[in-house]
Coordinates of C-alpha atoms in Angstrom, one line a residue:
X550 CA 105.3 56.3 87.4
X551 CA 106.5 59.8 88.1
X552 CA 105.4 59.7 92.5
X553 CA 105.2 63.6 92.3
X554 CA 103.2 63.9 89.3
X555 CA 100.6 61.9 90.5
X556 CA 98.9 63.5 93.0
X557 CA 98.4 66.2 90.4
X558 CA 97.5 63.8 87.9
X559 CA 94.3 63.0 90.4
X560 CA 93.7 66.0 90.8
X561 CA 93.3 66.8 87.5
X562 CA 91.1 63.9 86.9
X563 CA 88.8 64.3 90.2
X564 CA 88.0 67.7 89.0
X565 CA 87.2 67.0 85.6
X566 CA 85.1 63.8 87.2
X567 CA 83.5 66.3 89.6
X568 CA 82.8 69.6 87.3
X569 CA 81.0 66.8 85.0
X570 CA 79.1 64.3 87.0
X571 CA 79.2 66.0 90.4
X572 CA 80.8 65.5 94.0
X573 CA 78.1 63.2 95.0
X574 CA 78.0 60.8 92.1
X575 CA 82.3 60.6 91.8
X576 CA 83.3 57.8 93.6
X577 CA 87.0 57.1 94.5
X578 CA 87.3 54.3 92.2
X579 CA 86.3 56.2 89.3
X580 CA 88.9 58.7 90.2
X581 CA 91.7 55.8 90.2
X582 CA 90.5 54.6 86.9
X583 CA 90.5 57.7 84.9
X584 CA 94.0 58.2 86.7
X585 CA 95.1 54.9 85.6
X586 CA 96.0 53.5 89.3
X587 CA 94.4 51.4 91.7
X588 CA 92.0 52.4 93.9
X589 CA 94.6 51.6 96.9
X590 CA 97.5 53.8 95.2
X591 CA 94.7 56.6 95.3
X592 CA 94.3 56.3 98.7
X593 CA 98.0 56.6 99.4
X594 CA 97.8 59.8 98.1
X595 CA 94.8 60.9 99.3
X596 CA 92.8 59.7 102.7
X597 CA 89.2 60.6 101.2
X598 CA 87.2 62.2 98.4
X599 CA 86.9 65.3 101.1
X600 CA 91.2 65.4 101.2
X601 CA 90.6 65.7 97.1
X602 CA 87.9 68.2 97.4
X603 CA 90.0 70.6 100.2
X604 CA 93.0 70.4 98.3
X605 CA 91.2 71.3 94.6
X606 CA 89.7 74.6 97.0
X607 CA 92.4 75.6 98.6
X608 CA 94.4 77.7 95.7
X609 CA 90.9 79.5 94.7
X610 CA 90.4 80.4 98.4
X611 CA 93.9 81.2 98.9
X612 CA 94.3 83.4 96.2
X613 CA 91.0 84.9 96.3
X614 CA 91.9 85.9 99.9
X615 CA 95.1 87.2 98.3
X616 CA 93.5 89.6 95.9
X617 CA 91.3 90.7 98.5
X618 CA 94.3 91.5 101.1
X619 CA 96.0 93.3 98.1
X620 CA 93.4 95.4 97.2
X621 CA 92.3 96.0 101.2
X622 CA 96.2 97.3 101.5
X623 CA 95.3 100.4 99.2
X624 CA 94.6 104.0 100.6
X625 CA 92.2 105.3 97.5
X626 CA 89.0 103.7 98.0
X627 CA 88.7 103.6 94.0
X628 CA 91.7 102.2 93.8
X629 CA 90.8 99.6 96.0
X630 CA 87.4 99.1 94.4
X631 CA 89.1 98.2 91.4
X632 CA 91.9 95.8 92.3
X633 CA 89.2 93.9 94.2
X634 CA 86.8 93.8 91.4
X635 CA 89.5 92.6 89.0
X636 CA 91.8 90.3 91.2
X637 CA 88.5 88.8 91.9
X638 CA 87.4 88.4 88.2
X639 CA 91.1 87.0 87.5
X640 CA 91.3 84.8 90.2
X641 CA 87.8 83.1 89.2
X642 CA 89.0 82.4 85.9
X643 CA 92.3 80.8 86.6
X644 CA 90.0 78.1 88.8
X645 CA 87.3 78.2 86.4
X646 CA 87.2 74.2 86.9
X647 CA 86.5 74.5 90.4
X648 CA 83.8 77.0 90.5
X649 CA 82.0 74.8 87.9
X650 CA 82.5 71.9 90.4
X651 CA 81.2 74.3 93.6
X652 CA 78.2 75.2 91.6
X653 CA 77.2 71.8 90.5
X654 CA 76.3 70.4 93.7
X655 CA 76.2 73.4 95.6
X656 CA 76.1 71.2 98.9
X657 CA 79.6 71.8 98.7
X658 CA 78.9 75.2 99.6
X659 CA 77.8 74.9 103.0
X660 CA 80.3 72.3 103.8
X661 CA 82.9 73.7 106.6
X662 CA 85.7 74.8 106.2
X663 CA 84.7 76.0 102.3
X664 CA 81.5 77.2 103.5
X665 CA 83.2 79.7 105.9
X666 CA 86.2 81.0 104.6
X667 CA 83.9 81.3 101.3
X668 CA 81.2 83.2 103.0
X669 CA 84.0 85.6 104.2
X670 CA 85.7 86.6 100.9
X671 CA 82.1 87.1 99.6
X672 CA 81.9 89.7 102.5
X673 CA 85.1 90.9 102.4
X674 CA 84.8 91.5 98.2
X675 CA 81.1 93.4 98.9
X676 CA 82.8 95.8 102.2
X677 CA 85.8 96.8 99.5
X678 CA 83.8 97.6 96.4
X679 CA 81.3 99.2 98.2
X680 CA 83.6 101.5 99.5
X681 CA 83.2 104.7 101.7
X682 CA 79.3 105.0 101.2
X683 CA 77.7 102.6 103.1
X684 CA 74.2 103.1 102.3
X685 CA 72.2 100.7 101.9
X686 CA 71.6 101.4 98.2
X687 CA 75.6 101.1 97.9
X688 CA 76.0 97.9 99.7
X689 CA 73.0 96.2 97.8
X690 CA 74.8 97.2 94.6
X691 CA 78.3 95.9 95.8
X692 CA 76.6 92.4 96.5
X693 CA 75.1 92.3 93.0
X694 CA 78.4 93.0 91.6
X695 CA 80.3 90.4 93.9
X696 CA 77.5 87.8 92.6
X697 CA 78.0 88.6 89.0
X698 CA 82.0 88.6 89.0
X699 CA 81.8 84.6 89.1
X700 CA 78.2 83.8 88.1
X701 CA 79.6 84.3 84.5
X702 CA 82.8 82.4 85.1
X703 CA 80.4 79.3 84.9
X704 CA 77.7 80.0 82.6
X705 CA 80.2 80.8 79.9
X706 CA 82.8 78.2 80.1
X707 CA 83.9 77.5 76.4
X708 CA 84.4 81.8 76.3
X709 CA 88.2 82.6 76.0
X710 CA 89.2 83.7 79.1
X711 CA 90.3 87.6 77.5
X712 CA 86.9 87.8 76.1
X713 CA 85.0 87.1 79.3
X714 CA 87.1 89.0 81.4
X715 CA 86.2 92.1 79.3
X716 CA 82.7 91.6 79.4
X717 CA 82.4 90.6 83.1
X718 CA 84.7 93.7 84.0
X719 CA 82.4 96.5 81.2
X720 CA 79.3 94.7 83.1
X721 CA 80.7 95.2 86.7
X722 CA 81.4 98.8 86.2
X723 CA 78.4 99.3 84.0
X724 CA 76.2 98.0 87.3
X725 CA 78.6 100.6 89.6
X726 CA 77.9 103.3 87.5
X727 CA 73.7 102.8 86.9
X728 CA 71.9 105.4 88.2
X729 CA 69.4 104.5 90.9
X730 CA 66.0 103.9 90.0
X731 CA 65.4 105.7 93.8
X732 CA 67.1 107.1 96.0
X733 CA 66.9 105.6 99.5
X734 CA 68.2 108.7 101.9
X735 CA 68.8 107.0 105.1
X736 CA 73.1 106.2 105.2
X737 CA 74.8 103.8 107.0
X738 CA 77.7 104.3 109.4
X739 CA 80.8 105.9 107.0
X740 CA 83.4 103.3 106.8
X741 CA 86.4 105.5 107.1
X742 CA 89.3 104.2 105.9
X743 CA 91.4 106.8 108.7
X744 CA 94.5 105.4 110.1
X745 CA 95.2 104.5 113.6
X746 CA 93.1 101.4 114.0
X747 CA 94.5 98.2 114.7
X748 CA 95.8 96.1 112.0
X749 CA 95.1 92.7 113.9
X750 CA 93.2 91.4 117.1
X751 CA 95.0 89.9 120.1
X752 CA 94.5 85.7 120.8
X753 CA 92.2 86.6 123.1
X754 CA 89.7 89.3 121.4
X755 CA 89.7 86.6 118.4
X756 CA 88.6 84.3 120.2
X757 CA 85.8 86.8 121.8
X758 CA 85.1 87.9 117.9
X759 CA 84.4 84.3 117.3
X760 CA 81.8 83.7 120.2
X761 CA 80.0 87.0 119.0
X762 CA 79.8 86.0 115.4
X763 CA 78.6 82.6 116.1
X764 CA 76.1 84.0 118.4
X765 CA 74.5 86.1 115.7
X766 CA 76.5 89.2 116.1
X767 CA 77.4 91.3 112.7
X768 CA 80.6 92.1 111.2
X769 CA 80.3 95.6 111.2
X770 CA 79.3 95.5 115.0
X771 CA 82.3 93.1 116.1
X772 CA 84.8 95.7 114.5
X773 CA 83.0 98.6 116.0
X774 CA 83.4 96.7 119.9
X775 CA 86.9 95.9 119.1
X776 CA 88.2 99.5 116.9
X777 CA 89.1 97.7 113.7
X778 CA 88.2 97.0 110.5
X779 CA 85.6 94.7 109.2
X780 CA 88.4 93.2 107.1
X781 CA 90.3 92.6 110.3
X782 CA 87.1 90.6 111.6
X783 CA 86.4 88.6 108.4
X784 CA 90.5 87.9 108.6
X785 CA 89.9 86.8 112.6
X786 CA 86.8 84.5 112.1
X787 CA 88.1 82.0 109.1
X788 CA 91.5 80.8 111.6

């Protein structure tokens, strides 16, 4: 047997396996049978069923956070808006397997280190399609769009992938473009996207970023102490 094509060949299998009966319920040695190995040459590959799990996540976090960073590069807030909205849609549909698998036991969610670096793209993918406005009528739109970029993904797995993509992007921009059923007039604090800020926080102010976040401090208030983006701080808190 090919040693380099296994590990992909469980992989394969174990997400199958989870997407259809759920984390929980997949044991190891069902993972080795439908692989067609021993339970023992699974665990040469693999130490556990939570080595399998991080290493099925990894590419949909990493290229999520990818997308993200590409569209956060941009200087034209719409411009931005839309490479977020799209490299998000894309991205979900290239690991549509894995979000089916997150979703179906969504214990998985909260688990660390998925549960964190996940929570941070949501925020990061909300703070770049909301843009410049940061009222809260904006920001509460942003997050229903972030929701319903993946949310589909799922629901609609047999959909060809060009179909869906079409319908989730119409739907996304549709939701943008609704006008308010009210108008809320308090604003929020202008992002700015002005030069002259910091592109990264020193070992020492990360690790300060940290201890404010996990003592209940916001985003938006770490990057205001600190001069630098709420990107920067979402960036900071999932190393």
């Amino acid at each position: 047997m090919n040693e380099t094509a296994t590990p992909h060949r469980i992989l394969d299998a174990a997400s199958t396996l989870f997407a259809e009966r759920g984390f929980r319920r997949t044991s190891m040695q069902a993972i080795a049978r439908e692989v067609g190995i021993t339970k023992a040459a699974l665990y040469y590959h693999f130490a556990s069923k939570d080595d399998i799990l991080r290493r099925l996540t990894l590419p949909l976090l990493d290229e999520l956070e990818a997308a993200l960073a590409e569209a956060e590069a941009q200087d034209d807030p719409e411009v931005v808006r839309r490479l977020a909205i799209e490299g998000y849609v894309d991205v979900s549909l290239r690991h549509r397997r894995t979000l089916v698998m997150l979703v179906r036991d969504m214990t998985l969610l909260v688990q660390a280190p998925v549960a964190e670096r996940f929570k941070s793209i949501l925020f990061l993918a909300g703070d770049l399609v909301c843009g410049p406005d940061r009222s809260l009528e904006r920001r509460v739109r942003a997050a229903q769009v972030v929701a319903a970029l993946g949310d589909p993904v799922v629901a609609f797995p047999d959909v060809p992938a060009g179909r869906l993509r079409r319908l989730i992007l119409d739907g996304a921009w549709a939701l943008l473009n609704a006008p308010p059923v009210s108008v809320e007039p308090e604003r929020g604090r202008p992002r700015g996207r002005a030069g002259g800020r910091p592109a990264a926080l020193s070992e020492a102010e990360a690790a300060q970023a940290r201890e404010l976040y996990a003592a209940g401090r916001r985003a938006d208030e770490i990057a205001a102490r600190f001069g630098v983006s709420r990107a920067t701080v979402y960036r900071c808190l999932k190393t």
